[in-house]
mmCIF file with all atom_site columns, C-alpha atoms and ligand atoms in Angstrom:
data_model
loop_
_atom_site.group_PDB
_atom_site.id
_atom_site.type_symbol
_atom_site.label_atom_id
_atom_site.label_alt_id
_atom_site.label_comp_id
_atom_site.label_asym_id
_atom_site.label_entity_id
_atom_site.label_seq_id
_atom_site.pdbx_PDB_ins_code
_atom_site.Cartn_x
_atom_site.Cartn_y
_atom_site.Cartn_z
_atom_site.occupancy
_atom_site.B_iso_or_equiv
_atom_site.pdbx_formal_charge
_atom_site.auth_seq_id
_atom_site.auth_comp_id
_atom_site.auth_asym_id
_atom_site.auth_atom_id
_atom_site.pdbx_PDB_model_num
ATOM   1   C CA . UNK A 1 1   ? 163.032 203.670 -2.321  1.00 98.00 ? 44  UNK A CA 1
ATOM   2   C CA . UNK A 1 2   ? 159.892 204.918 -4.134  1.00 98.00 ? 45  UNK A CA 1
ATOM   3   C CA . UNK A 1 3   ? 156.759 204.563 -2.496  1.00 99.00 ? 46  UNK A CA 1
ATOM   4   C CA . UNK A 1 4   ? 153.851 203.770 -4.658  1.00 99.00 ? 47  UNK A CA 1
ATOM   5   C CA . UNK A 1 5   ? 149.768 203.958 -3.955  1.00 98.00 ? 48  UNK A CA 1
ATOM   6   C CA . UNK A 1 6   ? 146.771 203.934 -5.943  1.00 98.00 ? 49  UNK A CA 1
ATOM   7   C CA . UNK A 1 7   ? 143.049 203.746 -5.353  1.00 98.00 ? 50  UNK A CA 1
ATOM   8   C CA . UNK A 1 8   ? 141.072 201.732 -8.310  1.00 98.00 ? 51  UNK A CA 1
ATOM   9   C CA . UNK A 1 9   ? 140.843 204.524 -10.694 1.00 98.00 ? 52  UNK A CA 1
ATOM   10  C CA . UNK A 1 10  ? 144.853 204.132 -10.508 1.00 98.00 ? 53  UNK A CA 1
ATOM   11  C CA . UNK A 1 11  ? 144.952 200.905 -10.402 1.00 98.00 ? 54  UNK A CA 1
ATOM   12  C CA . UNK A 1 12  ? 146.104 199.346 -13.847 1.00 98.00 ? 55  UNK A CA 1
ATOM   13  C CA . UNK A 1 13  ? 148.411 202.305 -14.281 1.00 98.00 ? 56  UNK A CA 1
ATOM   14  C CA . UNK A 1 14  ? 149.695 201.417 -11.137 1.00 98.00 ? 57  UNK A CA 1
ATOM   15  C CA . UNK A 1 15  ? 150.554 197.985 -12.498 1.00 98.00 ? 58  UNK A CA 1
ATOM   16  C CA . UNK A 1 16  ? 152.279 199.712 -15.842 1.00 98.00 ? 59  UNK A CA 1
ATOM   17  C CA . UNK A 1 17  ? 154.412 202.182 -13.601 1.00 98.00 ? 60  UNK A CA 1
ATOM   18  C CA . UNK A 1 18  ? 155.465 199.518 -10.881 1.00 98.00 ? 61  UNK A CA 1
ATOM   19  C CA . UNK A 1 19  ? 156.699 197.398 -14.004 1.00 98.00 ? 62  UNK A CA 1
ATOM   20  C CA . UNK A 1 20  ? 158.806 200.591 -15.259 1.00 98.00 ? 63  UNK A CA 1
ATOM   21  C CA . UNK A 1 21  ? 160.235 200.953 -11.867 1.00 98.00 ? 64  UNK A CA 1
ATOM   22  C CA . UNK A 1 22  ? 160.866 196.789 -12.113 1.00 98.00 ? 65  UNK A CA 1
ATOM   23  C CA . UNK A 1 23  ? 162.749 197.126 -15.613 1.00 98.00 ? 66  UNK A CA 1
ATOM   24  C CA . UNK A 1 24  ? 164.737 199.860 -14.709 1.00 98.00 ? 67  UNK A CA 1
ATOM   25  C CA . UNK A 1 25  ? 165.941 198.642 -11.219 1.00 98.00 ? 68  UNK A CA 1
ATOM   26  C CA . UNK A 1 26  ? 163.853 201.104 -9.168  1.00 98.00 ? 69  UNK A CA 1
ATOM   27  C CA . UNK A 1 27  ? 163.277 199.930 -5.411  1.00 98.00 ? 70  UNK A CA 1
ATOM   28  C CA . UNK A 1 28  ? 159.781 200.512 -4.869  1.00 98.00 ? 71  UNK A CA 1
ATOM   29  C CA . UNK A 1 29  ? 157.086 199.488 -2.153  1.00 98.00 ? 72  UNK A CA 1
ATOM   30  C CA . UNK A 1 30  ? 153.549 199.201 -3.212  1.00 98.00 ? 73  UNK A CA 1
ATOM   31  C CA . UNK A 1 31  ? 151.323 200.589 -0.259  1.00 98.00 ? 74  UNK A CA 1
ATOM   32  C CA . UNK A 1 32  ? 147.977 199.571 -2.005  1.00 97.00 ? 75  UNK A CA 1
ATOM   33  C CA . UNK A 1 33  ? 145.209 199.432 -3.019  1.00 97.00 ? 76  UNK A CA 1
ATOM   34  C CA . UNK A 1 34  ? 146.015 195.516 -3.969  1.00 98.00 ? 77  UNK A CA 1
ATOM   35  C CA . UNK A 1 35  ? 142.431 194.826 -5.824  1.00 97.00 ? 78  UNK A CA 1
ATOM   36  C CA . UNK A 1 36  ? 140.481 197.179 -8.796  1.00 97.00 ? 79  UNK A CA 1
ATOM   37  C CA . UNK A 1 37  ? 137.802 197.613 -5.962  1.00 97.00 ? 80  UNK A CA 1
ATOM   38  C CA . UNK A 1 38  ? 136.681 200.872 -4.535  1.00 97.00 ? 81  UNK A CA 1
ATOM   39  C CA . UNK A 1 39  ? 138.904 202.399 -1.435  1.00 98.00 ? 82  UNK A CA 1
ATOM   40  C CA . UNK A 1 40  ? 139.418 205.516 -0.529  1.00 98.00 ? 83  UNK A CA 1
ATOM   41  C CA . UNK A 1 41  ? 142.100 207.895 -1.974  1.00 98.00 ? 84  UNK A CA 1
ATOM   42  C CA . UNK A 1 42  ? 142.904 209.469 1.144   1.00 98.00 ? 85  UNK A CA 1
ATOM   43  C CA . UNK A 1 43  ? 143.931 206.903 2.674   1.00 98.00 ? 86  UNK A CA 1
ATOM   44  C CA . UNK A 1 44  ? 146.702 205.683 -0.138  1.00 98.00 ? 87  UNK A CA 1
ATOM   45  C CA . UNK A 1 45  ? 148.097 208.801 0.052   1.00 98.00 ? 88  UNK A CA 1
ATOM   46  C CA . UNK A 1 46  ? 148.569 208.849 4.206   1.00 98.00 ? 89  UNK A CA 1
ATOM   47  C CA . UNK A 1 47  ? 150.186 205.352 3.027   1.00 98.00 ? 90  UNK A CA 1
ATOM   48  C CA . UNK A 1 48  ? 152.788 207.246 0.617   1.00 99.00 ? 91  UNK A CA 1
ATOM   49  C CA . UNK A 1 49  ? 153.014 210.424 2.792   1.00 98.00 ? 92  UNK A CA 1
ATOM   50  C CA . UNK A 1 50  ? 153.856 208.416 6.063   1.00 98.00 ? 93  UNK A CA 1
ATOM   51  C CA . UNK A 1 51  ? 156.796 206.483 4.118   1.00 98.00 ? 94  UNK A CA 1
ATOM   52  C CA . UNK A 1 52  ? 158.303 209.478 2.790   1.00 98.00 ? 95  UNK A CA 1
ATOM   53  C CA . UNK A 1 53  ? 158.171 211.760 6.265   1.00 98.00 ? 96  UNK A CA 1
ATOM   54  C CA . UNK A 1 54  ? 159.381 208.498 8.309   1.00 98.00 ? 97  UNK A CA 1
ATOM   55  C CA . UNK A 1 55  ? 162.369 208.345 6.182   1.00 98.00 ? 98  UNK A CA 1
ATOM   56  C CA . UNK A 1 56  ? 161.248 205.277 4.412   1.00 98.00 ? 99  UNK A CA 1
ATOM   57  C CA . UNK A 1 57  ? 160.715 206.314 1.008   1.00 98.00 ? 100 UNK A CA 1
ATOM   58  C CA . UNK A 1 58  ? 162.861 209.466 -1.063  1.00 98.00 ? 101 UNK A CA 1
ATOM   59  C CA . UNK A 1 59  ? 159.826 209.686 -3.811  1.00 98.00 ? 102 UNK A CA 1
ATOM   60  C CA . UNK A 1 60  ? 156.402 208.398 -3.598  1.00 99.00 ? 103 UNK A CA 1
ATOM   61  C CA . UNK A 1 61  ? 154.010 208.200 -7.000  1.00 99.00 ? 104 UNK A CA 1
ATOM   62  C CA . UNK A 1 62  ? 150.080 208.528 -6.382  1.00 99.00 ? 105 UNK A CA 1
ATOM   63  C CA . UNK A 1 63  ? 147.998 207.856 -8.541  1.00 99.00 ? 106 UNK A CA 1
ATOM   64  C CA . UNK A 1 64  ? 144.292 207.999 -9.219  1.00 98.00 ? 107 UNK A CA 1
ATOM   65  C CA . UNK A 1 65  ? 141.125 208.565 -11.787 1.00 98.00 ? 108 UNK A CA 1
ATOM   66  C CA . UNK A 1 66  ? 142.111 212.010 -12.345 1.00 98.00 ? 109 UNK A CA 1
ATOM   67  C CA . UNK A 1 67  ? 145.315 212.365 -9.911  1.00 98.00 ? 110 UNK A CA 1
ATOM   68  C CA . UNK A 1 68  ? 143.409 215.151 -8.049  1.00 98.00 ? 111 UNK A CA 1
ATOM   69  C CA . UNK A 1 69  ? 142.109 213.893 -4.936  1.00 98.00 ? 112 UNK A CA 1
ATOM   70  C CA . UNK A 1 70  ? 145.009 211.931 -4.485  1.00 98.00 ? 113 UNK A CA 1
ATOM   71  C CA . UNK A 1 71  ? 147.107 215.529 -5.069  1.00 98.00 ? 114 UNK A CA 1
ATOM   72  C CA . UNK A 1 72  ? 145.272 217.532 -2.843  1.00 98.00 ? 115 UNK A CA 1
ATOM   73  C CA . UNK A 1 73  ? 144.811 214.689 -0.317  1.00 98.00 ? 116 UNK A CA 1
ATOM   74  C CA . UNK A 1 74  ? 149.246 214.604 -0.247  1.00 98.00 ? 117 UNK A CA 1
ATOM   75  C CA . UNK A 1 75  ? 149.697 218.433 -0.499  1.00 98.00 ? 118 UNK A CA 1
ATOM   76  C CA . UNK A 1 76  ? 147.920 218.468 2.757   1.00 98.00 ? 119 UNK A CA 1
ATOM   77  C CA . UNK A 1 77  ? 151.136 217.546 4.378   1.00 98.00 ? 120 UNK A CA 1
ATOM   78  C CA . UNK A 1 78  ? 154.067 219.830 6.171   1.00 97.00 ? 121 UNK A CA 1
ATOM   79  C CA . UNK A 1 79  ? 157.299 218.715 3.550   1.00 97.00 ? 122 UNK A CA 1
ATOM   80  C CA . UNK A 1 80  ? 155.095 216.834 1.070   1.00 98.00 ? 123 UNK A CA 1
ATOM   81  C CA . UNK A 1 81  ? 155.149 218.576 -2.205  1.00 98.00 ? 124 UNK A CA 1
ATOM   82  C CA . UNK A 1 82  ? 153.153 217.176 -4.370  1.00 99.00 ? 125 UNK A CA 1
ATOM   83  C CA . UNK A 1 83  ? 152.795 217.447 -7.840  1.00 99.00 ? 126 UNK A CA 1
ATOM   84  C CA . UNK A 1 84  ? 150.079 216.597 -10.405 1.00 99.00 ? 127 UNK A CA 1
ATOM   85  C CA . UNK A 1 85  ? 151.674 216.391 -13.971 1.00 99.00 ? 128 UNK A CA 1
ATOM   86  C CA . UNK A 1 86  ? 150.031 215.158 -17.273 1.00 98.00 ? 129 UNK A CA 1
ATOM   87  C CA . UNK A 1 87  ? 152.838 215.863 -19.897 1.00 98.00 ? 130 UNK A CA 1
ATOM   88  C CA . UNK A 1 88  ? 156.846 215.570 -19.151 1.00 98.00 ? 131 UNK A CA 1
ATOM   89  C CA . UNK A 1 89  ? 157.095 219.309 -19.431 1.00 98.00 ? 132 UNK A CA 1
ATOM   90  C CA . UNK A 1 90  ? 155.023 219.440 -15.505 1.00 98.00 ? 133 UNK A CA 1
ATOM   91  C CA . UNK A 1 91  ? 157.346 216.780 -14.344 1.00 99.00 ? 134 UNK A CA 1
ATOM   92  C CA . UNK A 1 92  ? 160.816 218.302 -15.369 1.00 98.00 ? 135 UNK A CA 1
ATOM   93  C CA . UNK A 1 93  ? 159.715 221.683 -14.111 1.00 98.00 ? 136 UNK A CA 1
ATOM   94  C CA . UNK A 1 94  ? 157.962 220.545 -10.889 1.00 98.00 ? 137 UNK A CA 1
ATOM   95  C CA . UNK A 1 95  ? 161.674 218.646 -10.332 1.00 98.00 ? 138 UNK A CA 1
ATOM   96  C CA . UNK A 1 96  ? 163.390 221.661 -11.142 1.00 98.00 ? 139 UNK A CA 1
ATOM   97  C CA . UNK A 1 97  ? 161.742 224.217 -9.257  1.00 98.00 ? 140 UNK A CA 1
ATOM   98  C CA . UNK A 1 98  ? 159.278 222.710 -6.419  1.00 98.00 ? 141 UNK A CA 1
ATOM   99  C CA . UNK A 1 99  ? 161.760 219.885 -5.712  1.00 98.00 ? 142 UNK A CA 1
ATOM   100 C CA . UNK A 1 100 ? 158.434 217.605 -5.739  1.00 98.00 ? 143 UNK A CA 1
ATOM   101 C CA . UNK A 1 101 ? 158.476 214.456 -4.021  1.00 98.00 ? 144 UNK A CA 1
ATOM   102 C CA . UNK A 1 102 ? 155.333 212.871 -4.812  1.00 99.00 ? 145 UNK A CA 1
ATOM   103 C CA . UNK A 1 103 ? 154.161 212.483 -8.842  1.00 99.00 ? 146 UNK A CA 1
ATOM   104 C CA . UNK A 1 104 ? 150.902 212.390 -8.952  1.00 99.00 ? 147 UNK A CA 1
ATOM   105 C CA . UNK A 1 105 ? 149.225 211.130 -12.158 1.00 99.00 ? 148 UNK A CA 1
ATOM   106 C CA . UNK A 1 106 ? 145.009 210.377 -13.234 1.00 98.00 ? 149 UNK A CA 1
ATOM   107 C CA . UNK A 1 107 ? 144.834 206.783 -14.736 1.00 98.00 ? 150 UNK A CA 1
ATOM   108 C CA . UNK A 1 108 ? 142.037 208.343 -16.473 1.00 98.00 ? 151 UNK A CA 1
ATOM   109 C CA . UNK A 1 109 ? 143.588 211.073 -17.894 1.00 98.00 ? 152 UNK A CA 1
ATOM   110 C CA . UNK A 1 110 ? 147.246 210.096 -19.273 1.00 98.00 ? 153 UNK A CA 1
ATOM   111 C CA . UNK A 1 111 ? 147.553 206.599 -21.398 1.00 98.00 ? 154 UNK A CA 1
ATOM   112 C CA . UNK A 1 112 ? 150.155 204.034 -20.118 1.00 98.00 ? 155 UNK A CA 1
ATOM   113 C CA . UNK A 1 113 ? 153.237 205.337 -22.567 1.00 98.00 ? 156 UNK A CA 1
ATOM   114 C CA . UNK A 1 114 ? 153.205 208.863 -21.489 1.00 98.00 ? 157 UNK A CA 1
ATOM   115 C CA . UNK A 1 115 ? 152.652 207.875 -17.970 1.00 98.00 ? 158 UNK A CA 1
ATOM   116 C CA . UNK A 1 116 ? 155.960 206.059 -18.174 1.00 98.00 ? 159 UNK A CA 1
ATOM   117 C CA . UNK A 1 117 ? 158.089 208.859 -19.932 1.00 98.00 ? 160 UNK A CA 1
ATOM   118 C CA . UNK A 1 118 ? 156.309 211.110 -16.938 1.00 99.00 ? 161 UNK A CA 1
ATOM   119 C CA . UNK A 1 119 ? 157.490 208.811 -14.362 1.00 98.00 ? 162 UNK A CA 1
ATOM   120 C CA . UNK A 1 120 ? 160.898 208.142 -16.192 1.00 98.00 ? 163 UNK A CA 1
ATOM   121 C CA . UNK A 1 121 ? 161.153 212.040 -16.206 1.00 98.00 ? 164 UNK A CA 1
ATOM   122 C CA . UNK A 1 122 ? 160.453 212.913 -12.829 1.00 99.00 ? 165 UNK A CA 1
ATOM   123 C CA . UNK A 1 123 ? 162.782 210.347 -11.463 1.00 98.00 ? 166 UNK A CA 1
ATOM   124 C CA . UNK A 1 124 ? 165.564 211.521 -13.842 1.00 98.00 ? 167 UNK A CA 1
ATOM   125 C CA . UNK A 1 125 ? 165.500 215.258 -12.884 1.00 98.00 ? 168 UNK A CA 1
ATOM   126 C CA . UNK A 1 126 ? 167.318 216.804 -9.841  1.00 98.00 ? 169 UNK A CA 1
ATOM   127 C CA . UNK A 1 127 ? 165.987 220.241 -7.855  1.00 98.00 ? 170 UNK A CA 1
ATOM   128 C CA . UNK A 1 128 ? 168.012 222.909 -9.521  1.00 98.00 ? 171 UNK A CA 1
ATOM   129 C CA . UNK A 1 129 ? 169.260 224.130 -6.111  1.00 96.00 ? 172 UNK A CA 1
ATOM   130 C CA . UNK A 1 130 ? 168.319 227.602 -7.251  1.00 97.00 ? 173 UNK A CA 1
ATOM   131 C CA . UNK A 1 131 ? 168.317 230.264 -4.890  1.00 97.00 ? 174 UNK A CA 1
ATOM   132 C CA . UNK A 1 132 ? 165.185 231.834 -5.210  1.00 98.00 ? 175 UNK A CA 1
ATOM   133 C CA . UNK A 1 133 ? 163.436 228.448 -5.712  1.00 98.00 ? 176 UNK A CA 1
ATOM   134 C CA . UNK A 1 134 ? 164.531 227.359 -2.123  1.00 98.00 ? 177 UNK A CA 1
ATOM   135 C CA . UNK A 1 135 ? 163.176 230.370 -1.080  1.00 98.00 ? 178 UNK A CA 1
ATOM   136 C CA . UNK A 1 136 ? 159.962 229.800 -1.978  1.00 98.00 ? 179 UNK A CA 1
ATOM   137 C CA . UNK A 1 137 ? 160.206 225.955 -0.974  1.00 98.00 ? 180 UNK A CA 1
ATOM   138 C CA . UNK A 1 138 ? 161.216 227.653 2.137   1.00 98.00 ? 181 UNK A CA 1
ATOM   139 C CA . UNK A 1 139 ? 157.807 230.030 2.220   1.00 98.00 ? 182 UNK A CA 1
ATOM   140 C CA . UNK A 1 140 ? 155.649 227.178 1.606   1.00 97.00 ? 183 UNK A CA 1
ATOM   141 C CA . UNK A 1 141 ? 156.281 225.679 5.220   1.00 96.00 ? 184 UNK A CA 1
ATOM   142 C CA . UNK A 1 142 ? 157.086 229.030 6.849   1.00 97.00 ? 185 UNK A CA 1
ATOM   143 C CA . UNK A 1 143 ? 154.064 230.852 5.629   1.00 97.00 ? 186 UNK A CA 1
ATOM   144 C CA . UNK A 1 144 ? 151.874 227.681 7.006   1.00 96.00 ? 187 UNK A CA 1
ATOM   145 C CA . UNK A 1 145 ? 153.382 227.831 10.024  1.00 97.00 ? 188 UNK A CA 1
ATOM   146 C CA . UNK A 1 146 ? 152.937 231.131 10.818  1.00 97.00 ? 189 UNK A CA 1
ATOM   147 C CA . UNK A 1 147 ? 148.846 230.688 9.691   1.00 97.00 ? 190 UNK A CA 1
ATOM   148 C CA . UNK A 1 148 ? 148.791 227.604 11.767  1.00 96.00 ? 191 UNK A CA 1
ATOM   149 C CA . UNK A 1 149 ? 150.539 229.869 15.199  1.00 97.00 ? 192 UNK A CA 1
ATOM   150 C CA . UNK A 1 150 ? 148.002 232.827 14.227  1.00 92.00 ? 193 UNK A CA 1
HETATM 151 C C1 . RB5 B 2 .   ? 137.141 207.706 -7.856  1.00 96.66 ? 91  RB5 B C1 1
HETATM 152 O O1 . RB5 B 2 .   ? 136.008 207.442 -8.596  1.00 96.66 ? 91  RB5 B O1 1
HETATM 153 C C2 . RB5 B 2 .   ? 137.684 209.064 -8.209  1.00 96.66 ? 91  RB5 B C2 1
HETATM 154 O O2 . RB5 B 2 .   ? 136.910 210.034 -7.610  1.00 96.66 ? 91  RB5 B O2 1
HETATM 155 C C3 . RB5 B 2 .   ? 139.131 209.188 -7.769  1.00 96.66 ? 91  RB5 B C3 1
HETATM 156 O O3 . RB5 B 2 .   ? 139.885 208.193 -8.361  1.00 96.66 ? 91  RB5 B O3 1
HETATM 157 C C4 . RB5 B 2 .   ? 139.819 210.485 -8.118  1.00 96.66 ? 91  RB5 B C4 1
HETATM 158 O O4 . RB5 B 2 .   ? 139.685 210.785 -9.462  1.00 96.66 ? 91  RB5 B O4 1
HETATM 159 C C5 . RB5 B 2 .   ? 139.523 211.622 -7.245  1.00 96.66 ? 91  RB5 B C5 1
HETATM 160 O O5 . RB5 B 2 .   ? 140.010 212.744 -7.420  1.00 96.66 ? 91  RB5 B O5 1
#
């Protein structure tokens, strides 16, 4: 299950990516926002970041204007790793090395085809299980935890 959220700078790349996920037989759940009005970015990605820490969702895809509020609004999460890519080369290596779980993307920034071959890429690529990249995956949350215990 992919969980899938946009605010209206998203919003018609939201429609282009939910159709890849459709065509290619992708489970996904659209979390809003359902009109091209104005919300708040923040709150789409709680919406993605609550499916994926429940359990709900493996993969969530955010997306707004430029993908970075929506990035930095995820990343603000214990186990969400989330990663901001505008060519396939970010997505295969965020796969590969940060195990990312959220793709985040700017609707005003990528055009609908490479957004797809982004999307179709990150999906497509497993975590290379390397042993000093779970180490650092590892850091991330232990390094936070000890500033949050300070
Ligand atoms: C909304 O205008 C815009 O600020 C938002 O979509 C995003 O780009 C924020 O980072």
């Amino acid at each position: 299950m992919i969980a899938i959220g946009s605010d209206q700078g998203g919003y018609e790349l939201k429609q282009e990516v939910m159709g890849y996920l459709k065509d290619h037989g992708y489970e996904y759940t659209d979390v809003g926002s359902y009109t091209p009005e104005s919300c708040d970015y923040p709150d789409i990605a709680a919406k993605v970041v609550q499916m994926i820490l429940n359990g709900e969702a493996e993969k969530g895809i955010l997306i707004c204007g430029t993908g970075i509020g929506i990035s930095i609004s995820a990343n603000r999460y214990p186990g969400i790793r989330a990663a901001l890519c505008t060519d396939c080369f970010m997505a295969e290596a965020t796969r590969e090395h940060n195990d990312a779980n959220v793709l985040c993307m700017g609707g005003r920034v990528v055009g609908p085809g490479l957004a797809l071959k982004i999307t179709e890429t990150f999906l497509t690529t497993e975590f290379s299980q390397g042993e000093r990249h779970i180490r650092r995956l590892n850091k991330i949350e232990e390094n936070y935890n000890d500033y949050i215990n300070e």
